[in-house]
């Protein structure tokens, strides 16, 4: 079939060597073994063991402002369990068989209920642990169907007593936080089977990975030449930027549309952390300007127990979450233009994080009216490995393994500060002008269970743009046009806008495609982190096999370094050369929403005639998710 041949060629061009999601109805029953109990005897609070890695690394660099008052209420804590050695071995074998052609388990995916029954914690252990938590004064919120955690609430005083720590307030980069000030301790009967206690801190080091261009465009007054990504006539002359029609042309997606491969019947999950419903008109305007079906809008799902979304969108606009979510939804839908988009977000709970959105998208049937998991997930957030709590690392790795066993593909951005990911920490003013924290990469992009999206820059059109772009524009700007002018594929090279300190001063920030060697998933580290950086997390013993190079990461050009290398695949992401157009809310210096970046009648320009294109690995991530979705449809995979 011609469309499949075209798509496979596209795959070879991109080097797509990851797991492709396919949720199929096969009638196959998963063989389940009885989950063995691991708690033997009484859970005694006078016999405790330290939970290694339970102290957040940012407490070492934040200003300690003293103890949190004992009456302070902490909601939504989670006692998270690891898998037994036998379960982890079983899962490793299952994942291998699911990806081995000829195996009877090849592409036979589990459902969340199957996974819980086989790889969760026994009901007896869950009830025993819940009883101990109650004995410490905590309220049990729920034991979810995933059978891998217990959600509970209590006070700071109860946390101090039960976990042998002291909750403190911290100040970091002008923001107030709270967290435990020492490593936690748990009864010995529990400690060996517990990853840690999540939601005991408010250090949100995970950040959106988009870059707004330093080039600020102004439409020439009276000019009718407004053709985004697209060619625009600016004060400096013609400039080229990318609208959906351009990306579809450059990456050879349009032949698929002609063959009926548009994403119809497919699902993409976008992982976020703000409310998009208040400004959904931005997505609608973007789709109208781009010649897409403006009525195909996303469905928002809020993770239960994470707080309210009231007033959240305005705050999200100020801190970049709304722009990130708009970008992800607009550009996933720009490629898989008829796919169903489901946006999974959290409420405004203090300790709620982007990782909660990810967990819910993996452990919950959200596609096809709640009958199946979402096959393809896109996440444009991450945290540098050395600034991520160990309990979060271990938990996310377990969820991602579950996603792979369920046939879900998780595409994650690699970051936007080159190989110095810790220097990209949000909310630092002034922004970093040079890297100081050593060679680091972004998590969860560094996980071997993620497909990590990096960034490139178009190089072919630097000296001869007319070869690749219609410099006078090839469409009108009326609503419904595609507003595109790209003529074909443009050669790409490395995206690095900050090769020198001088360049960094000019741009005002580090700006380069993230990538490098993981410190966590690494059997033979060949470089060291700066002494001032937090300690490198260590994988639990039952997942120690992950500290080797993934078996699929071999071939020409792949370093033989015994480590997980990122990224896996890259698309254009340079904000300053052929950046991307999006529609989102603009804010003033006080963080207040002012107006939309898209006027509606003037394509991709605001009401004042200004435009500021975007880049970063956040633009490559949702596009790759869209391409995998089209691949699934072309391969005949459907959700039933």
Short mmCIF file of N, CA and C in Angstrom, two decimals, residues 56-59 62 75 170 172-173 175-179 198-209 273 306 312 319 321 346-356 381-384 387-389 392 424-428 443:
data_model
loop_
_atom_site.label_atom_id
_atom_site.label_comp_id
_atom_site.label_asym_id
_atom_site.label_seq_id
_atom_site.Cartn_x
_atom_site.Cartn_y
_atom_site.Cartn_z
N UNK A 56 14.45 15.67 49.24
CA UNK A 56 14.50 16.34 47.94
C UNK A 56 15.84 17.05 47.77
N UNK A 57 16.52 16.89 46.63
CA UNK A 57 17.84 17.50 46.43
C UNK A 57 17.82 19.03 46.51
N UNK A 58 16.67 19.67 46.25
CA UNK A 58 16.64 21.13 46.26
C UNK A 58 16.71 21.70 47.67
N UNK A 59 16.49 20.87 48.70
CA UNK A 59 16.63 21.38 50.07
C UNK A 59 18.08 21.77 50.37
N UNK A 62 18.21 25.44 48.72
CA UNK A 62 17.20 26.41 49.11
C UNK A 62 17.52 26.98 50.49
N UNK A 75 -2.43 17.45 52.10
CA UNK A 75 -3.40 16.57 51.43
C UNK A 75 -2.73 15.79 50.29
N UNK A 170 10.87 26.41 52.91
CA UNK A 170 12.08 26.77 52.17
C UNK A 170 11.76 27.90 51.19
N UNK A 172 13.23 29.47 47.56
CA UNK A 172 14.12 29.19 46.44
C UNK A 172 13.72 30.05 45.25
N UNK A 173 14.63 30.88 44.77
CA UNK A 173 14.39 31.76 43.63
C UNK A 173 13.14 32.61 43.83
N UNK A 175 10.49 31.91 45.52
CA UNK A 175 9.26 31.14 45.71
C UNK A 175 9.30 30.40 47.04
N UNK A 176 8.13 30.31 47.67
CA UNK A 176 8.00 29.62 48.95
C UNK A 176 7.66 28.15 48.71
N UNK A 177 8.33 27.27 49.44
CA UNK A 177 8.12 25.83 49.32
C UNK A 177 8.12 25.20 50.70
N UNK A 178 7.67 23.96 50.76
CA UNK A 178 7.82 23.17 51.98
C UNK A 178 8.19 21.74 51.60
N UNK A 179 8.90 21.09 52.53
CA UNK A 179 9.38 19.72 52.27
C UNK A 179 9.92 19.14 53.56
N UNK A 198 5.31 10.25 48.17
CA UNK A 198 5.20 11.35 47.22
C UNK A 198 4.29 12.45 47.79
N UNK A 199 4.41 13.65 47.22
CA UNK A 199 3.62 14.82 47.60
C UNK A 199 3.96 15.31 49.01
N UNK A 200 5.22 15.11 49.39
CA UNK A 200 5.70 15.68 50.65
C UNK A 200 6.55 16.93 50.39
N UNK A 201 6.44 17.51 49.21
CA UNK A 201 7.21 18.71 48.90
C UNK A 201 6.48 19.51 47.83
N UNK A 202 6.88 20.76 47.68
CA UNK A 202 6.32 21.63 46.63
C UNK A 202 7.40 22.17 45.72
N UNK A 203 8.55 21.50 45.66
CA UNK A 203 9.60 21.88 44.70
C UNK A 203 9.23 21.35 43.32
N UNK A 204 8.70 22.19 42.47
CA UNK A 204 8.31 21.76 41.13
C UNK A 204 9.44 22.10 40.16
N UNK A 205 10.45 21.25 40.15
CA UNK A 205 11.60 21.50 39.27
C UNK A 205 11.31 21.13 37.82
N UNK A 206 10.26 20.35 37.57
CA UNK A 206 9.91 20.03 36.20
C UNK A 206 9.34 21.29 35.53
N UNK A 207 9.77 21.56 34.32
CA UNK A 207 9.43 22.82 33.65
C UNK A 207 9.04 22.57 32.20
N UNK A 208 8.28 23.49 31.61
CA UNK A 208 7.94 23.37 30.19
C UNK A 208 9.17 23.62 29.33
N UNK A 209 9.24 22.94 28.18
CA UNK A 209 10.42 23.03 27.33
C UNK A 209 10.13 23.75 26.02
N UNK A 273 -0.52 20.79 33.07
CA UNK A 273 -0.76 21.13 34.47
C UNK A 273 -1.44 22.51 34.62
N UNK A 306 -6.55 16.31 42.94
CA UNK A 306 -5.40 17.22 42.81
C UNK A 306 -5.78 18.68 42.97
N UNK A 312 -6.94 28.81 37.57
CA UNK A 312 -5.64 28.21 37.28
C UNK A 312 -5.07 28.69 35.94
N UNK A 319 3.11 31.67 34.17
CA UNK A 319 4.30 30.83 34.35
C UNK A 319 4.62 29.94 33.16
N UNK A 321 2.65 27.66 31.63
CA UNK A 321 1.92 26.40 31.47
C UNK A 321 0.83 26.48 30.41
N UNK A 346 -3.69 18.54 36.11
CA UNK A 346 -3.92 18.51 37.55
C UNK A 346 -4.55 19.82 37.99
N UNK A 347 -5.13 19.80 39.19
CA UNK A 347 -5.69 21.02 39.76
C UNK A 347 -4.63 21.84 40.46
N UNK A 348 -5.08 22.74 41.31
CA UNK A 348 -4.17 23.69 41.94
C UNK A 348 -3.66 23.25 43.31
N UNK A 349 -3.74 21.96 43.62
CA UNK A 349 -3.18 21.47 44.87
C UNK A 349 -1.69 21.79 44.96
N UNK A 350 -1.23 22.23 46.13
CA UNK A 350 0.14 22.71 46.26
C UNK A 350 1.18 21.70 45.83
N UNK A 351 0.97 20.45 46.15
CA UNK A 351 1.98 19.44 45.83
C UNK A 351 1.66 18.66 44.55
N UNK A 352 0.58 19.02 43.86
CA UNK A 352 0.24 18.35 42.60
C UNK A 352 1.28 18.69 41.54
N UNK A 353 1.63 17.72 40.73
CA UNK A 353 2.68 17.95 39.74
C UNK A 353 2.32 17.34 38.40
N UNK A 354 3.13 17.65 37.42
CA UNK A 354 2.96 17.12 36.07
C UNK A 354 3.04 15.60 36.09
N UNK A 355 3.80 15.04 37.05
CA UNK A 355 3.92 13.59 37.13
C UNK A 355 2.59 12.93 37.50
N UNK A 356 1.72 13.65 38.21
CA UNK A 356 0.40 13.11 38.52
C UNK A 356 -0.44 12.97 37.26
N UNK A 381 7.40 18.39 29.36
CA UNK A 381 7.96 18.86 30.62
C UNK A 381 9.07 17.92 31.07
N UNK A 382 9.94 18.43 31.94
CA UNK A 382 10.95 17.58 32.52
C UNK A 382 11.76 18.34 33.55
N UNK A 383 12.59 17.58 34.26
CA UNK A 383 13.45 18.14 35.30
C UNK A 383 14.83 17.55 35.13
N UNK A 384 15.85 18.32 35.40
CA UNK A 384 17.19 17.76 35.28
C UNK A 384 17.35 16.62 36.27
N UNK A 387 18.16 17.16 39.96
CA UNK A 387 17.25 17.98 40.76
C UNK A 387 15.90 17.30 40.95
N UNK A 388 15.83 16.01 40.64
CA UNK A 388 14.57 15.27 40.72
C UNK A 388 14.59 14.35 41.93
N UNK A 389 13.53 14.38 42.71
CA UNK A 389 13.43 13.51 43.89
C UNK A 389 13.49 12.04 43.47
N UNK A 392 10.29 10.25 42.89
CA UNK A 392 9.64 10.58 41.62
C UNK A 392 10.29 9.83 40.47
N UNK A 424 18.98 25.02 33.25
CA UNK A 424 17.74 25.53 32.69
C UNK A 424 16.63 25.66 33.70
N UNK A 425 16.95 25.62 35.00
CA UNK A 425 15.93 25.70 36.03
C UNK A 425 15.10 26.95 35.87
N UNK A 426 13.77 26.79 35.97
CA UNK A 426 12.87 27.90 35.75
C UNK A 426 12.95 28.92 36.88
N UNK A 427 12.44 30.11 36.60
CA UNK A 427 12.25 31.17 37.59
C UNK A 427 13.54 31.72 38.17
N UNK A 428 14.62 31.64 37.42
CA UNK A 428 15.87 32.27 37.84
C UNK A 428 15.99 33.61 37.13
N UNK A 443 15.03 14.48 32.80
CA UNK A 443 14.17 13.35 33.15
C UNK A 443 12.72 13.82 33.11
#
